[in-house]
Amino acid sequence: MTEPKTAIDLLVHGASEVATPEGRAARGGARFGPLRIVKNGAIAIHQGRIVEVGDGDDLLRRFDATTKLDAQGGTVVPGLIDAHTHPVFDGTREGEFEQRLAGATYVEIAAAGGGIASSLRGVREASHEVLVANLMVRLDRFLALGTTTVEAKSGYGLSLEDELKCLEVIAEANRLHPVDLVPTFLGAHDVPPEFRGRKDEYVQLVVDEMLPAVAERGLARYCDVFTEAHTFDLDDTRRVLHAARDLGFGLRLHVDQLTSFGGAELAAELGAASADHLEHVSPAGIEALAGANVVPVLCPVVPLFLRESQEAPGRAMVQGGLAPALATDFNPGSCYLQSLFEVLSWGALRYGFGPGEALTAATLNAAASLDRADTVGTLEPGKVADLVVTDLPNHRHLVYELGRSPVRAVVKDGQVVLDASMPVR
Ligand code: NIG
Ligand code: FE
C-alpha cells in the first residue's frame, strides 16, 4: 500500500540545484563558503514556512501540494537580503555622477552643497504620500531582482520632523509591500545646512530629541552614524550611539569608507551589529571586529560608482575570521543600484569571493547582521519560505553572470509573489 501524501500549500520542484548556506548564525573564516547543494531539488512549504528541502522525485511522491511551482531546471536560492540601503528619497543625482566622471570627488561635491544636502532638499519638500509612492516602486524593483528583506535607513530628513517622516514612510511601505523592511534611524548622516558650524548642537538634537522620539514611536530597530572626516568624528559617534544603545537600538556604522581613523575599532568597542563600507580599515580594525563578532557589510559597487580606488580588503577579513555580508548601499548619490545579484558578481571580482561565499554574504550573513538569521537567510525546515527561482543552470553562475537579472520567480512568506515566465500549476 502506498503511504498517504501529506497536504501542503506549495511545492517548488524541478530545480537543477537548490543552493543554500545552512545555520542560524553568520558564517565566517573557513566556514564562509560551503553551501548545501541539492541536485534535482525541491522545497515543501506550508503556512509560510519551509517543511522540507530534498530530492524532487521523493518530495513529489510524498507531498500533495495545492500549488506547484516548476523551476524548469533553474537554481533555487534563499531570498536575497540587502543589509544596507538608503531608499527614502525624492529626486536623483545623475549630475553629480557626471561631475565625478569629469574628476570631482564625492567630498568636493558635498562641500559645494551637493551630496546628502541635495537629497535633503528633495525629502523635505516631498509629502509623505510622494515618498511612500517612490519607495513602493523601489520595493517592486527589489522584489523583481530577488531581494526579499531590505534594511532601510532614514537620513535625508535631518530634522526631527523630517526624520520621523522618513521612518513613517518606511513603516507604511513595510505594511503595504511583501518585501520586509528593517528600519534604521540615520539622523547623524550629515550636519544639515541650518546647523553649519554648529555640529555639536546638531549632535545634541539627535541625542536629546530625535532618538527619544524615534524610540517612543517604535520606528527603528537600528541606529546608524556616518563616521567620516567631513561628517561625524569618533566622539560624535560615541555620543549618538551610546544614547541609542541605552534606548535599546541595535547599532550599525558607516566607517572607514573614505578615510581611516579607527571607525572599525569603534564599532567593535560599541558592540555594533555591523560595520559598513570599510574600504580603509586597518589590520587592527579587522582584528577588533573579529574579537567583537561585528558583521562587516561590504558594498563593492560603491567605490566603483564614486571612482575611488581603494577596495575593502574582503579576503583579508575572511582570513581574519570575519563573516562578511554583501549589500548594494542603494542610494541616489553613491550607488544607484538595486540588484544584489549584480553585487554578488562584484563581490567575486573585487574580493575574490567564490559563488558559495558571495551567496552566504548576501543571505545568511546579511540576515545575521539584522538579527534575522533565526527566520530567514537559508532554505531549511522551520525557516520562513523566502526564495528565488533563478534561470541559472547551477549556483556557480551566481557570480559568473553579470548585467541581467536571473530571477524567474519569487516566493515570499510562502506565497508566489512574482512569476516572470512560468505558469503556476
Ligand atoms: O553609504 N556614506 C554615506 N551615505 C551613503 C551616501 C549617501 C549619499 O551620498 O546620499 C553611502 O555611501
Ligand atoms: Fe550608506
Short mmCIF file of C-alpha atoms and ligand atoms in Angstrom, two decimals:
data_model
loop_
_atom_site.label_atom_id
_atom_site.label_comp_id
_atom_site.label_asym_id
_atom_site.label_seq_id
_atom_site.Cartn_x
_atom_site.Cartn_y
_atom_site.Cartn_z
CA MET A 1 0.00 0.00 0.00
CA THR A 2 1.30 3.46 -0.81
CA GLU A 3 1.67 5.97 2.02
CA PRO A 4 -0.90 8.76 2.01
CA LYS A 5 0.54 12.05 0.83
CA THR A 6 0.96 14.99 3.20
CA ALA A 7 -1.05 18.05 2.16
CA ILE A 8 0.98 21.25 1.83
CA ASP A 9 0.40 24.70 0.33
CA LEU A 10 3.30 24.90 -2.12
CA LEU A 11 5.92 22.64 -3.65
CA VAL A 12 8.78 24.21 -5.59
CA HIS A 13 10.26 21.46 -7.75
CA GLY A 14 12.25 20.90 -10.92
CA ALA A 15 15.35 22.78 -9.71
CA SER A 16 18.68 21.81 -11.24
CA GLU A 17 20.01 22.74 -7.80
CA VAL A 18 18.68 24.08 -4.54
CA ALA A 19 21.69 26.00 -3.21
CA THR A 20 21.75 27.39 0.32
CA PRO A 21 24.02 28.17 3.23
CA GLU A 22 22.98 26.49 6.47
CA GLY A 23 22.55 27.67 10.02
CA ARG A 24 21.20 30.43 12.20
CA ALA A 25 24.35 32.49 12.73
CA ALA A 26 26.78 34.34 10.46
CA ARG A 27 29.44 32.12 8.87
CA GLY A 28 33.00 33.43 8.55
CA GLY A 29 36.58 32.29 8.18
CA ALA A 30 36.86 28.71 6.86
CA ARG A 31 33.09 28.23 7.29
CA PHE A 32 32.26 31.15 4.97
CA GLY A 33 31.93 29.29 1.67
CA PRO A 34 30.33 25.83 1.84
CA LEU A 35 26.74 25.50 0.66
CA ARG A 36 24.29 22.65 0.78
CA ILE A 37 23.58 21.76 -2.86
CA VAL A 38 20.60 19.51 -3.62
CA LYS A 39 20.55 18.36 -7.27
CA ASN A 40 17.09 17.88 -8.76
CA GLY A 41 15.97 19.73 -5.64
CA ALA A 42 12.56 20.60 -4.30
CA ILE A 43 11.18 22.57 -1.37
CA ALA A 44 7.97 21.75 0.50
CA ILE A 45 6.24 24.78 2.02
CA HIS A 46 3.23 25.03 4.35
CA GLN A 47 1.71 28.01 6.13
CA GLY A 48 4.55 30.26 5.05
CA ARG A 49 7.32 28.03 6.40
CA ILE A 50 9.71 25.54 4.86
CA VAL A 51 8.77 21.96 5.73
CA GLU A 52 11.47 20.05 3.88
CA VAL A 53 14.23 20.53 1.32
CA GLY A 54 15.23 17.43 -0.62
CA ASP A 55 15.21 15.31 -3.75
CA GLY A 56 12.47 16.37 -6.16
CA ASP A 57 11.20 12.87 -7.01
CA ASP A 58 10.98 11.99 -3.35
CA LEU A 59 9.14 15.17 -2.35
CA LEU A 60 6.73 14.94 -5.30
CA ARG A 61 5.90 11.41 -4.19
CA ARG A 62 5.31 12.31 -0.55
CA PHE A 63 3.62 15.70 -0.69
CA ASP A 64 0.31 16.76 -2.19
CA ALA A 65 0.66 20.48 -2.86
CA THR A 66 -2.19 22.90 -3.53
CA THR A 67 0.23 24.84 -5.76
CA LYS A 68 3.25 23.51 -7.62
CA LEU A 69 5.92 25.84 -8.95
CA ASP A 70 8.17 24.28 -11.59
CA ALA A 71 11.68 25.76 -11.50
CA GLN A 72 12.25 24.39 -15.00
CA GLY A 73 15.84 23.44 -14.41
CA GLY A 74 16.88 26.69 -12.76
CA THR A 75 18.78 27.09 -9.49
CA VAL A 76 16.77 27.98 -6.38
CA VAL A 77 18.39 30.11 -3.66
CA PRO A 78 17.19 31.89 -0.49
CA GLY A 79 15.60 35.30 -0.96
CA LEU A 80 18.45 37.81 -1.02
CA ILE A 81 18.88 40.14 1.97
CA ASP A 82 20.18 43.65 1.40
CA ALA A 83 21.71 44.81 4.69
CA HIS A 84 22.45 48.44 3.71
CA THR A 85 20.20 50.80 1.72
CA HIS A 86 19.05 54.43 1.77
CA PRO A 87 15.78 54.02 -0.19
CA VAL A 88 13.72 57.05 1.00
CA PHE A 89 14.41 59.98 -1.30
CA ASP A 90 12.81 62.14 -3.96
CA GLY A 91 14.94 63.11 -6.94
CA THR A 92 18.11 61.59 -8.34
CA ARG A 93 21.70 62.90 -8.58
CA GLU A 94 22.93 61.98 -12.04
CA GLY A 95 24.56 65.44 -12.33
CA GLU A 96 26.94 64.51 -9.50
CA PHE A 97 27.76 61.23 -11.23
CA GLU A 98 28.79 63.24 -14.29
CA GLN A 99 30.80 65.68 -12.14
CA ARG A 100 32.77 62.68 -10.86
CA LEU A 101 33.29 61.46 -14.42
CA ALA A 102 34.91 64.88 -15.01
CA GLY A 103 37.19 64.41 -11.98
CA ALA A 104 35.35 65.85 -8.96
CA THR A 105 35.36 63.76 -5.77
CA TYR A 106 32.41 62.80 -3.51
CA VAL A 107 33.74 65.06 -0.72
CA GLU A 108 34.28 68.03 -3.06
CA ILE A 109 30.70 67.71 -4.34
CA ALA A 110 29.39 67.54 -0.75
CA ALA A 111 31.44 70.60 0.26
CA ALA A 112 29.89 72.55 -2.62
CA GLY A 113 26.36 71.90 -1.30
CA GLY A 114 25.59 68.72 -3.25
CA GLY A 115 25.67 65.19 -1.88
CA ILE A 116 23.46 64.38 1.09
CA ALA A 117 22.35 68.05 1.30
CA SER A 118 20.91 67.77 -2.19
CA SER A 119 18.78 64.74 -1.25
CA LEU A 120 17.80 66.52 1.95
CA ARG A 121 16.15 69.30 -0.06
CA GLY A 122 14.18 66.71 -2.04
CA VAL A 123 12.95 64.86 1.04
CA ARG A 124 11.97 67.98 2.97
CA GLU A 125 9.91 69.23 0.03
CA ALA A 126 8.20 65.90 -0.67
CA SER A 127 5.00 64.81 1.06
CA HIS A 128 4.64 61.56 2.97
CA GLU A 129 2.46 60.24 0.13
CA VAL A 130 5.05 61.01 -2.56
CA LEU A 131 7.81 59.37 -0.54
CA VAL A 132 5.68 56.26 0.03
CA ALA A 133 4.85 56.05 -3.69
CA ASN A 134 8.57 56.38 -4.56
CA LEU A 135 9.51 53.70 -2.07
CA MET A 136 6.81 51.30 -3.29
CA VAL A 137 8.24 51.47 -6.83
CA ARG A 138 11.72 50.77 -5.46
CA LEU A 139 10.41 47.83 -3.42
CA ASP A 140 8.77 46.39 -6.57
CA ARG A 141 12.22 46.54 -8.17
CA PHE A 142 13.95 44.94 -5.19
CA LEU A 143 11.44 42.09 -5.29
CA ALA A 144 11.73 41.67 -9.06
CA LEU A 145 15.51 41.46 -8.56
CA GLY A 146 15.17 38.70 -5.96
CA THR A 147 15.62 40.71 -2.75
CA THR A 148 13.07 39.81 -0.06
CA THR A 149 14.44 41.65 3.01
CA VAL A 150 15.87 45.17 2.93
CA GLU A 151 17.50 47.22 5.67
CA ALA A 152 16.17 50.76 5.08
CA LYS A 153 17.76 53.89 6.53
CA SER A 154 16.32 57.33 7.07
CA GLY A 155 18.94 60.08 6.86
CA TYR A 156 17.86 62.58 4.21
CA GLY A 157 15.49 64.48 6.53
CA LEU A 158 17.93 65.58 9.25
CA SER A 159 15.34 67.44 11.33
CA LEU A 160 13.09 65.87 13.95
CA GLU A 161 10.03 66.26 11.74
CA ASP A 162 11.67 65.08 8.52
CA GLU A 163 13.46 62.09 10.05
CA LEU A 164 10.16 60.94 11.60
CA LYS A 165 8.55 61.44 8.19
CA CYS A 166 11.14 59.16 6.54
CA LEU A 167 10.73 56.45 9.18
CA GLU A 168 6.94 56.63 8.95
CA VAL A 169 7.28 56.21 5.18
CA ILE A 170 9.36 53.07 5.78
CA ALA A 171 6.77 51.76 8.27
CA GLU A 172 3.89 52.31 5.86
CA ALA A 173 5.66 50.73 2.89
CA ASN A 174 6.56 47.79 5.13
CA ARG A 175 2.86 47.28 5.87
CA LEU A 176 1.84 47.59 2.21
CA HIS A 177 4.58 45.65 0.42
CA PRO A 178 5.61 41.97 0.60
CA VAL A 179 9.30 42.92 0.91
CA ASP A 180 10.31 43.04 4.59
CA LEU A 181 11.92 46.28 5.69
CA VAL A 182 14.23 46.60 8.71
CA PRO A 183 14.21 50.31 9.66
CA THR A 184 17.36 52.18 10.71
CA PHE A 185 17.48 55.73 12.07
CA LEU A 186 20.35 57.66 10.44
CA GLY A 187 19.82 61.16 11.85
CA ALA A 188 23.61 61.51 12.06
CA HIS A 189 24.12 61.16 8.30
CA ASP A 190 25.36 64.74 7.85
CA VAL A 191 25.08 68.12 9.55
CA PRO A 192 22.11 69.88 7.90
CA PRO A 193 22.71 73.36 6.41
CA GLU A 194 20.90 75.23 9.20
CA PHE A 195 23.41 73.78 11.70
CA ARG A 196 26.53 74.51 9.64
CA GLY A 197 29.39 75.40 12.00
CA ARG A 198 27.28 74.12 14.93
CA LYS A 199 27.85 70.38 14.67
CA ASP A 200 27.80 69.88 18.44
CA GLU A 201 24.36 71.41 18.69
CA TYR A 202 23.11 69.12 15.93
CA VAL A 203 24.52 66.04 17.71
CA GLN A 204 22.75 67.28 20.84
CA LEU A 205 19.47 67.49 18.91
CA VAL A 206 19.92 63.94 17.63
CA VAL A 207 20.61 62.67 21.15
CA ASP A 208 18.10 64.74 23.13
CA GLU A 209 15.14 64.91 20.76
CA MET A 210 15.35 62.70 17.71
CA LEU A 211 16.45 59.41 19.29
CA PRO A 212 13.83 59.52 22.10
CA ALA A 213 11.08 60.43 19.62
CA VAL A 214 12.05 57.56 17.29
CA ALA A 215 12.27 55.14 20.21
CA GLU A 216 8.94 56.21 21.66
CA ARG A 217 7.19 55.60 18.35
CA GLY A 218 8.98 52.29 17.78
CA LEU A 219 10.01 53.43 14.31
CA ALA A 220 13.54 51.98 14.08
CA ARG A 221 15.31 48.76 15.05
CA TYR A 222 18.82 50.19 14.49
CA CYS A 223 20.68 53.48 14.76
CA ASP A 224 23.48 54.31 12.32
CA VAL A 225 26.07 57.11 12.06
CA PHE A 226 28.13 58.25 9.03
CA THR A 227 31.50 58.44 10.79
CA GLU A 228 33.83 60.26 8.41
CA ALA A 229 36.34 63.13 8.33
CA HIS A 230 33.80 65.55 6.80
CA THR A 231 30.77 64.45 8.87
CA PHE A 232 30.92 62.97 12.42
CA ASP A 233 34.12 62.10 14.29
CA LEU A 234 34.65 59.27 16.77
CA ASP A 235 33.46 61.29 19.76
CA ASP A 236 30.30 62.47 17.97
CA THR A 237 29.61 58.88 17.00
CA ARG A 238 30.11 57.68 20.57
CA ARG A 239 27.67 60.29 21.87
CA VAL A 240 24.95 59.27 19.43
CA LEU A 241 25.42 55.52 19.68
CA HIS A 242 25.74 55.37 23.47
CA ALA A 243 22.40 57.17 23.68
CA ALA A 244 20.95 54.85 21.04
CA ARG A 245 22.18 51.75 22.84
CA ASP A 246 20.66 52.98 26.11
CA LEU A 247 17.30 53.31 24.33
CA GLY A 248 17.50 49.73 23.03
CA PHE A 249 18.54 50.30 19.42
CA GLY A 250 20.96 47.92 17.72
CA LEU A 251 23.95 49.74 16.23
CA ARG A 252 25.29 49.99 12.67
CA LEU A 253 28.06 52.33 11.48
CA HIS A 254 29.33 53.78 8.20
CA VAL A 255 33.06 53.60 8.93
CA ASP A 256 36.46 53.75 7.22
CA GLN A 257 34.78 54.48 3.87
CA LEU A 258 36.82 57.41 2.57
CA THR A 259 39.44 57.84 5.29
CA SER A 260 40.82 55.75 8.12
CA PHE A 261 40.68 56.88 11.72
CA GLY A 262 39.62 53.96 13.83
CA GLY A 263 35.98 53.55 12.82
CA ALA A 264 36.10 49.76 12.82
CA GLU A 265 37.72 49.76 16.25
CA LEU A 266 34.88 51.99 17.47
CA ALA A 267 32.25 49.64 16.01
CA ALA A 268 33.90 46.82 17.97
CA GLU A 269 34.11 48.91 21.15
CA LEU A 270 30.38 49.67 20.91
CA GLY A 271 29.39 46.06 20.18
CA ALA A 272 27.72 47.08 16.91
CA ALA A 273 25.72 44.62 14.82
CA SER A 274 27.51 45.79 11.68
CA ALA A 275 30.37 47.96 10.45
CA ASP A 276 29.73 49.03 6.88
CA HIS A 277 31.95 50.03 3.91
CA LEU A 278 35.45 49.57 5.49
CA GLU A 279 37.47 50.37 2.35
CA HIS A 280 40.16 51.94 4.56
CA VAL A 281 40.01 49.55 7.53
CA SER A 282 43.38 48.79 9.17
CA PRO A 283 44.63 45.31 10.18
CA ALA A 284 43.98 46.31 13.80
CA GLY A 285 40.42 47.26 12.80
CA ILE A 286 39.85 43.81 11.26
CA GLU A 287 41.15 42.17 14.42
CA ALA A 288 38.90 44.31 16.60
CA LEU A 289 35.82 43.45 14.51
CA ALA A 290 36.63 39.74 14.74
CA GLY A 291 37.03 39.96 18.52
CA ALA A 292 33.62 41.62 18.89
CA ASN A 293 31.68 39.49 16.36
CA VAL A 294 30.72 42.50 14.25
CA VAL A 295 29.48 41.71 10.73
CA PRO A 296 31.32 43.76 8.09
CA VAL A 297 28.79 44.88 5.47
CA LEU A 298 30.71 45.34 2.22
CA CYS A 299 29.39 47.40 -0.69
CA PRO A 300 31.73 46.62 -3.60
CA VAL A 301 29.99 48.78 -6.18
CA VAL A 302 30.29 51.99 -4.14
CA PRO A 303 34.00 52.76 -4.78
CA LEU A 304 33.42 51.93 -8.44
CA PHE A 305 30.46 54.33 -8.59
CA LEU A 306 32.42 57.03 -6.70
CA ARG A 307 35.59 56.41 -8.76
CA GLU A 308 37.55 55.83 -5.54
CA SER A 309 40.47 53.45 -5.98
CA GLN A 310 40.57 51.80 -2.56
CA GLU A 311 38.72 48.48 -2.19
CA ALA A 312 37.63 46.92 1.09
CA PRO A 313 40.07 44.08 1.94
CA GLY A 314 37.36 41.42 1.72
CA ARG A 315 39.66 38.41 1.59
CA ALA A 316 41.82 39.63 4.47
CA MET A 317 38.66 39.99 6.53
CA VAL A 318 37.68 36.37 5.86
CA GLN A 319 41.22 35.24 6.67
CA GLY A 320 40.87 37.19 9.90
CA GLY A 321 37.80 35.09 10.76
CA LEU A 322 35.14 37.68 9.85
CA ALA A 323 31.76 36.79 8.31
CA PRO A 324 31.09 39.49 5.71
CA ALA A 325 27.75 40.50 4.27
CA LEU A 326 27.36 41.98 0.78
CA ALA A 327 24.98 44.91 0.18
CA THR A 328 24.06 47.37 -2.55
CA ASP A 329 24.12 50.60 -0.45
CA PHE A 330 21.30 51.65 -2.80
CA ASN A 331 21.03 55.46 -2.66
CA PRO A 332 20.84 58.33 -5.17
CA GLY A 333 24.38 59.60 -4.51
CA SER A 334 26.98 56.92 -4.04
CA CYS A 335 25.32 53.85 -5.57
CA TYR A 336 22.19 53.97 -7.70
CA LEU A 337 21.94 50.18 -7.93
CA GLN A 338 19.29 47.83 -6.57
CA SER A 339 20.41 44.45 -7.89
CA LEU A 340 22.02 42.33 -5.20
CA PHE A 341 22.59 39.57 -7.78
CA GLU A 342 24.83 42.08 -9.59
CA VAL A 343 26.63 42.76 -6.30
CA LEU A 344 27.38 39.01 -5.93
CA SER A 345 29.48 39.23 -9.09
CA TRP A 346 31.23 42.38 -7.89
CA GLY A 347 31.98 40.70 -4.57
CA ALA A 348 33.61 37.94 -6.59
CA LEU A 349 35.53 40.29 -8.89
CA ARG A 350 36.62 42.73 -6.18
CA TYR A 351 37.30 40.44 -3.21
CA GLY A 352 37.74 37.04 -4.83
CA PHE A 353 34.62 35.65 -3.16
CA GLY A 354 33.55 32.35 -4.73
CA PRO A 355 29.89 31.62 -5.51
CA GLY A 356 29.18 29.98 -2.14
CA GLU A 357 30.89 32.81 -0.29
CA ALA A 358 29.06 35.55 -2.18
CA LEU A 359 25.68 33.84 -1.69
CA THR A 360 26.32 33.32 2.04
CA ALA A 361 27.27 37.00 2.35
CA ALA A 362 24.04 38.22 0.71
CA THR A 363 21.75 35.81 2.59
CA LEU A 364 22.75 34.24 5.92
CA ASN A 365 25.39 36.78 6.97
CA ALA A 366 23.20 39.72 5.95
CA ALA A 367 20.33 38.18 7.94
CA ALA A 368 22.60 37.74 10.97
CA SER A 369 23.62 41.40 10.81
CA LEU A 370 19.90 42.27 11.01
CA ASP A 371 19.16 39.79 13.82
CA ARG A 372 17.00 37.74 11.42
CA ALA A 373 19.12 34.61 10.97
CA ASP A 374 16.69 32.57 13.06
CA THR A 375 13.95 33.08 10.50
CA VAL A 376 15.47 33.87 7.07
CA GLY A 377 18.75 33.67 5.13
CA THR A 378 18.78 29.92 4.39
CA LEU A 379 16.47 27.27 2.98
CA GLU A 380 15.95 24.95 5.94
CA PRO A 381 12.94 23.41 7.69
CA GLY A 382 11.26 25.85 10.06
CA LYS A 383 12.51 28.99 8.34
CA VAL A 384 10.24 31.44 6.55
CA ALA A 385 9.76 30.42 2.90
CA ASP A 386 11.50 33.34 1.16
CA LEU A 387 13.22 32.09 -2.00
CA VAL A 388 14.18 32.93 -5.55
CA VAL A 389 13.79 30.64 -8.55
CA THR A 390 16.51 31.67 -11.00
CA ASP A 391 17.14 30.54 -14.55
CA LEU A 392 20.77 29.74 -13.71
CA PRO A 393 21.89 26.17 -14.57
CA ASN A 394 23.98 25.93 -11.39
CA HIS A 395 24.99 28.07 -8.41
CA ARG A 396 28.37 28.93 -9.91
CA HIS A 397 26.54 31.18 -12.38
CA LEU A 398 25.52 33.35 -9.41
CA VAL A 399 28.82 35.21 -9.71
CA TYR A 400 29.76 34.34 -13.29
CA GLU A 401 26.87 36.15 -14.98
CA LEU A 402 26.74 39.94 -14.91
CA GLY A 403 24.34 42.52 -16.17
CA ARG A 404 21.00 40.73 -16.29
CA SER A 405 18.50 39.54 -13.74
CA PRO A 406 18.37 35.74 -13.40
CA VAL A 407 15.06 35.91 -11.49
CA ARG A 408 12.22 33.73 -12.75
CA ALA A 409 10.00 33.69 -9.68
CA VAL A 410 10.00 34.87 -6.10
CA VAL A 411 8.30 33.23 -3.13
CA LYS A 412 7.82 35.46 -0.06
CA ASP A 413 6.32 34.13 3.17
CA GLY A 414 5.30 31.02 1.23
CA GLN A 415 3.38 32.96 -1.45
CA VAL A 416 4.37 33.13 -5.11
CA VAL A 417 4.59 36.93 -5.29
CA LEU A 418 6.35 37.15 -8.63
CA ASP A 419 6.31 34.74 -11.52
CA ALA A 420 8.08 36.17 -14.53
CA SER A 421 7.86 33.34 -17.01
CA MET A 422 6.18 30.27 -15.61
CA PRO A 423 2.65 29.08 -15.37
CA VAL A 424 1.78 28.27 -11.76
CA ARG A 425 0.29 24.78 -11.74
O1 NIG B 1 26.54 54.88 2.16
N1 NIG B 1 28.17 57.22 3.17
C1 NIG B 1 27.13 57.76 3.49
N2 NIG B 1 25.96 57.52 2.99
C2 NIG B 1 25.79 57.00 1.68
C3 NIG B 1 25.85 58.05 0.66
C4 NIG B 1 24.74 58.93 0.83
C5 NIG B 1 24.63 59.95 -0.24
O2 NIG B 1 25.62 60.38 -0.85
O3 NIG B 1 23.48 60.29 -0.48
C6 NIG B 1 26.73 55.86 1.46
O4 NIG B 1 27.61 55.90 0.61
FE FE B 2 25.30 54.05 3.14
#
